[in-house]
Amino acid sequence: MTDDPLIVEAGQRKVKIDLGAERIIGAEKDDQKIAVEIKSFLDDSPLADLYEAVGKFDFYHFALQKKMPERVLFLAMPKDAYEEIFFDPFYEEYRQLHKLKLIIYHPKEKSILKWIVQ
């Protein structure tokens, strides 16, 4: 982890993205710099949480493109919320259309279960 939170200039203001980190993509590739917006999905409606998260993701993505284009933005979400929302092909198609990169994590074990980059 390199920054917690990652602070990015957005016009005349600064925004805080939950984590800035680096992860290894593969043995034949260099380290990739990433930024992670972590969402707990604690609202009664996972879709309300998704709408809020996607709005932040879109804004942070724009800010990163302007100031830190080397960073790739990920949205981290709990396994249960991921399964509840993205089992529906409509939402999976939306995710792919908007190029949402996800990190699926297990909140109790505090472990990453899956990286979704496509």
Coordinates of N, CA and C in Angstrom, one line a residue:
M1 N 0.8 -1.2 0.0 CA 0.0 0.0 0.0 C 0.9 1.2 0.0
T2 N 0.5 2.2 -0.8 CA 1.3 3.4 -0.9 C 0.7 4.6 -0.3
D3 N -0.6 4.7 -0.3 CA -1.4 5.9 0.2 C -2.7 5.4 0.8
D4 N -3.0 5.9 2.0 CA -4.3 5.6 2.6 C -4.8 6.8 3.4
P5 N -5.6 7.6 2.9 CA -6.2 7.6 1.5 C -5.3 8.2 0.5
L6 N -5.6 7.9 -0.8 CA -4.9 8.5 -1.9 C -5.6 9.9 -2.2
I7 N -4.9 10.9 -2.1 CA -5.4 12.3 -2.4 C -5.1 12.7 -3.8
V8 N -6.2 13.1 -4.5 CA -6.1 13.5 -5.9 C -6.6 14.9 -6.1
E9 N -5.9 15.7 -6.8 CA -6.5 17.0 -7.2 C -7.6 16.9 -8.2
A10 N -8.7 17.6 -7.9 CA -9.9 17.6 -8.8 C -10.3 19.0 -9.0
G11 N -9.7 19.7 -10.0 CA -9.9 21.1 -10.1 C -9.2 21.8 -9.0
Q12 N -9.9 22.7 -8.3 CA -9.3 23.5 -7.2 C -9.5 22.8 -5.9
R13 N -10.1 21.6 -5.9 CA -10.3 20.8 -4.7 C -9.5 19.6 -4.7
K14 N -9.5 18.8 -3.6 CA -8.9 17.5 -3.5 C -9.9 16.5 -3.1
V15 N -9.8 15.3 -3.7 CA -10.7 14.2 -3.3 C -9.8 13.1 -2.7
K16 N -10.4 12.3 -1.8 CA -9.8 11.2 -1.1 C -10.3 9.9 -1.6
I17 N -9.5 9.1 -2.2 CA -9.9 7.8 -2.7 C -9.3 6.8 -1.6
D18 N -10.1 5.8 -1.2 CA -9.8 5.0 0.0 C -8.3 4.6 0.1
L19 N -7.9 3.9 -0.9 CA -6.5 3.3 -0.9 C -5.8 3.6 -2.2
G20 N -4.5 3.8 -2.1 CA -3.6 3.8 -3.3 C -2.7 2.6 -3.0
A21 N -2.5 1.8 -4.0 CA -1.7 0.6 -3.8 C -1.0 0.1 -5.1
E22 N -0.1 -0.8 -4.9 CA 0.5 -1.4 -6.1 C 0.3 -2.9 -6.0
R23 N 0.0 -3.5 -7.1 CA -0.1 -5.0 -7.1 C 0.6 -5.5 -8.3
I24 N 1.1 -6.7 -8.1 CA 1.8 -7.4 -9.2 C 0.8 -8.1 -10.1
I25 N 0.8 -7.8 -11.4 CA -0.1 -8.4 -12.4 C 0.3 -9.8 -12.8
G26 N 1.6 -9.9 -13.0 CA 2.1 -11.2 -13.4 C 3.6 -11.2 -13.5
A27 N 4.3 -12.3 -13.6 CA 5.7 -12.3 -13.5 C 6.3 -11.6 -14.7
E28 N 5.6 -11.6 -15.9 CA 6.2 -11.0 -17.1 C 5.8 -9.5 -17.2
K29 N 5.0 -8.9 -16.2 CA 4.6 -7.5 -16.3 C 5.2 -6.8 -15.1
D30 N 5.3 -5.5 -15.3 CA 5.7 -4.6 -14.2 C 4.6 -4.4 -13.1
D31 N 5.0 -3.8 -12.0 CA 4.0 -3.5 -11.0 C 3.0 -2.5 -11.6
Q32 N 1.8 -2.7 -11.2 CA 0.7 -1.8 -11.7 C 0.2 -0.9 -10.5
K33 N 0.2 0.4 -10.7 CA -0.3 1.3 -9.7 C -1.8 1.3 -9.7
I34 N -2.5 1.1 -8.6 CA -3.9 1.1 -8.5 C -4.4 2.1 -7.5
A35 N -5.7 2.4 -7.6 CA -6.4 3.1 -6.5 C -7.7 2.3 -6.2
V36 N -8.1 2.2 -5.0 CA -9.2 1.4 -4.6 C -10.2 2.2 -3.8
E37 N -11.4 2.3 -4.3 CA -12.6 2.8 -3.5 C -13.3 1.6 -2.8
I38 N -13.2 1.6 -1.5 CA -13.8 0.5 -0.8 C -15.2 0.9 -0.3
K39 N -16.2 0.0 -0.7 CA -17.6 0.2 -0.3 C -18.0 -1.0 0.5
S40 N -18.7 -0.8 1.6 CA -19.1 -1.8 2.5 C -20.5 -2.4 2.2
F41 N -21.3 -1.6 1.4 CA -22.6 -2.1 1.0 C -23.5 -2.4 2.3
L42 N -23.6 -1.5 3.2 CA -24.4 -1.7 4.4 C -25.8 -1.2 4.4
D43 N -26.1 -0.5 3.3 CA -27.5 0.1 3.2 C -28.5 -1.1 3.0
D44 N -29.7 -0.9 3.4 CA -30.8 -1.9 3.2 C -30.9 -2.3 1.7
S45 N -30.6 -1.3 0.9 CA -30.7 -1.6 -0.6 C -29.3 -1.6 -1.2
P46 N -28.8 -2.8 -1.6 CA -27.5 -2.9 -2.2 C -27.5 -2.0 -3.5
L47 N -28.6 -1.9 -4.2 CA -28.6 -1.1 -5.4 C -28.4 0.4 -5.1
A48 N -28.9 0.9 -3.9 CA -28.6 2.3 -3.5 C -27.2 2.5 -3.3
D49 N -26.5 1.5 -2.6 CA -25.1 1.5 -2.4 C -24.3 1.5 -3.7
L50 N -24.8 0.7 -4.7 CA -24.2 0.6 -6.0 C -24.2 1.9 -6.7
Y51 N -25.4 2.6 -6.7 CA -25.6 3.8 -7.4 C -24.6 4.9 -6.8
E52 N -24.5 4.9 -5.5 CA -23.5 5.9 -4.8 C -22.1 5.5 -5.2
A53 N -21.8 4.2 -5.2 CA -20.4 3.8 -5.4 C -20.0 4.1 -6.9
V54 N -21.0 3.9 -7.8 CA -20.7 4.1 -9.2 C -20.5 5.6 -9.5
G55 N -21.3 6.4 -8.8 CA -21.1 7.9 -9.0 C -19.7 8.3 -8.5
K56 N -19.3 7.8 -7.3 CA -17.9 8.1 -6.8 C -16.9 7.6 -7.8
F57 N -17.1 6.3 -8.2 CA -16.1 5.7 -9.1 C -15.9 6.5 -10.4
D58 N -17.0 6.9 -11.0 CA -16.9 7.7 -12.2 C -16.2 9.0 -12.0
F59 N -16.5 9.7 -10.9 CA -15.8 11.0 -10.6 C -14.3 10.7 -10.3
Y60 N -14.0 9.8 -9.5 CA -12.6 9.5 -9.1 C -11.8 9.1 -10.4
H61 N -12.5 8.3 -11.2 CA -11.8 7.8 -12.5 C -11.4 9.1 -13.3
F62 N -12.3 10.0 -13.5 CA -12.1 11.2 -14.2 C -10.9 12.0 -13.6
A63 N -10.9 12.2 -12.2 CA -9.8 12.9 -11.6 C -8.5 12.2 -11.7
L64 N -8.5 10.8 -11.6 CA -7.2 10.1 -11.8 C -6.7 10.2 -13.2
Q65 N -7.6 10.2 -14.2 CA -7.2 10.4 -15.6 C -6.4 11.7 -15.8
K66 N -6.9 12.7 -15.1 CA -6.3 14.1 -15.3 C -5.0 14.2 -14.5
K67 N -4.9 13.6 -13.3 CA -3.7 13.9 -12.5 C -2.8 12.7 -12.2
M68 N -3.3 11.5 -12.3 CA -2.5 10.3 -12.1 C -2.9 9.2 -13.1
P69 N -2.7 9.4 -14.4 CA -3.2 8.5 -15.4 C -2.6 7.1 -15.3
E70 N -1.5 7.0 -14.6 CA -0.8 5.7 -14.4 C -1.6 4.8 -13.5
R71 N -2.5 5.3 -12.7 CA -3.3 4.5 -11.7 C -4.5 3.9 -12.4
V72 N -4.8 2.7 -12.0 CA -6.0 2.0 -12.4 C -7.0 2.0 -11.2
L73 N -8.2 2.4 -11.4 CA -9.2 2.5 -10.3 C -10.0 1.2 -10.2
F74 N -10.1 0.7 -8.9 CA -10.9 -0.4 -8.6 C -12.0 -0.1 -7.6
L75 N -13.1 -0.7 -7.7 CA -14.2 -0.6 -6.6 C -14.1 -1.9 -5.9
A76 N -13.9 -1.8 -4.6 CA -13.9 -3.0 -3.7 C -15.2 -3.2 -3.1
M77 N -15.8 -4.4 -3.2 CA -17.1 -4.7 -2.6 C -17.2 -6.0 -2.0
P78 N -18.0 -6.2 -0.9 CA -18.1 -7.5 -0.3 C -18.7 -8.6 -1.2
K79 N -18.3 -9.8 -1.0 CA -18.7 -11.0 -1.8 C -20.3 -11.0 -1.9
D80 N -20.9 -10.9 -0.7 CA -22.4 -11.1 -0.7 C -23.1 -10.0 -1.6
A81 N -22.6 -8.8 -1.5 CA -23.2 -7.7 -2.3 C -22.9 -8.0 -3.8
Y82 N -21.7 -8.4 -4.1 CA -21.4 -8.7 -5.5 C -22.3 -9.8 -6.1
E83 N -22.5 -10.8 -5.3 CA -23.3 -11.9 -5.8 C -24.8 -11.5 -5.9
E84 N -25.2 -10.7 -5.0 CA -26.6 -10.2 -5.0 C -26.9 -9.3 -6.2
I85 N -26.0 -8.5 -6.6 CA -26.2 -7.5 -7.7 C -25.8 -8.1 -9.0
F86 N -24.6 -8.7 -9.1 CA -24.1 -9.0 -10.5 C -24.4 -10.4 -11.0
F87 N -25.3 -11.1 -10.2 CA -25.8 -12.3 -10.7 C -26.8 -12.0 -11.9
D88 N -27.3 -10.8 -11.8 CA -28.3 -10.4 -12.8 C -27.5 -9.9 -14.0
P89 N -27.8 -10.5 -15.2 CA -27.1 -10.1 -16.4 C -27.2 -8.7 -16.8
F90 N -28.3 -8.0 -16.4 CA -28.4 -6.6 -16.7 C -27.3 -5.8 -16.0
Y91 N -27.1 -6.1 -14.7 CA -26.0 -5.3 -14.0 C -24.6 -5.7 -14.4
E92 N -24.4 -7.0 -14.7 CA -23.1 -7.4 -15.2 C -22.8 -6.7 -16.6
E93 N -23.8 -6.6 -17.4 CA -23.6 -5.8 -18.7 C -23.3 -4.4 -18.4
Y94 N -24.0 -3.8 -17.4 CA -23.7 -2.4 -17.1 C -22.3 -2.2 -16.6
R95 N -21.8 -3.2 -15.7 CA -20.5 -3.1 -15.2 C -19.5 -3.2 -16.4
Q96 N -19.7 -4.1 -17.3 CA -18.8 -4.2 -18.4 C -18.8 -3.0 -19.3
L97 N -20.0 -2.4 -19.6 CA -20.1 -1.2 -20.4 C -19.4 -0.1 -19.8
H98 N -19.4 0.1 -18.5 CA -18.8 1.2 -17.8 C -17.4 0.9 -17.3
K99 N -16.9 -0.3 -17.7 CA -15.6 -0.7 -17.4 C -15.2 -0.6 -15.9
L100 N -16.2 -1.0 -15.1 CA -16.0 -1.1 -13.6 C -15.0 -2.2 -13.3
K101 N -13.9 -1.9 -12.7 CA -13.0 -3.0 -12.3 C -13.3 -3.2 -10.8
L102 N -13.4 -4.5 -10.4 CA -13.9 -4.8 -9.1 C -12.8 -5.6 -8.3
I103 N -12.8 -5.4 -7.0 CA -12.1 -6.3 -6.1 C -13.2 -6.9 -5.2
I104 N -13.4 -8.2 -5.2 CA -14.4 -8.8 -4.3 C -13.7 -9.3 -3.1
Y105 N -14.2 -8.9 -1.9 CA -13.5 -9.3 -0.7 C -14.4 -9.9 0.3
H106 N -13.9 -10.7 1.2 CA -14.6 -11.3 2.3 C -14.4 -10.4 3.5
P107 N -15.5 -9.7 4.0 CA -15.3 -8.7 5.1 C -14.9 -9.3 6.4
K108 N -15.3 -10.5 6.8 CA -14.9 -11.1 8.1 C -13.5 -11.6 8.0
E109 N -13.1 -12.2 6.9 CA -11.8 -12.8 6.8 C -10.8 -11.7 6.4
K110 N -11.3 -10.6 5.9 CA -10.5 -9.5 5.4 C -9.5 -9.9 4.4
S111 N -10.1 -10.7 3.4 CA -9.3 -11.2 2.3 C -9.9 -10.9 1.0
I112 N -9.0 -10.8 0.0 CA -9.5 -10.6 -1.4 C -9.8 -11.9 -2.0
L113 N -11.0 -12.1 -2.6 CA -11.4 -13.3 -3.2 C -11.2 -13.3 -4.7
K114 N -11.4 -12.1 -5.3 CA -11.4 -12.1 -6.8 C -11.1 -10.7 -7.2
W115 N -10.3 -10.6 -8.3 CA -10.1 -9.4 -9.1 C -10.9 -9.5 -10.4
I116 N -11.7 -8.5 -10.7 CA -12.5 -8.5 -12.0 C -12.0 -7.3 -12.8
V117 N -11.3 -7.6 -13.8 CA -10.7 -6.4 -14.6 C -11.3 -6.3 -16.0
Q118 N -12.2 -7.1 -16.4 CA -12.8 -7.0 -17.7 C -14.3 -6.7 -17.6

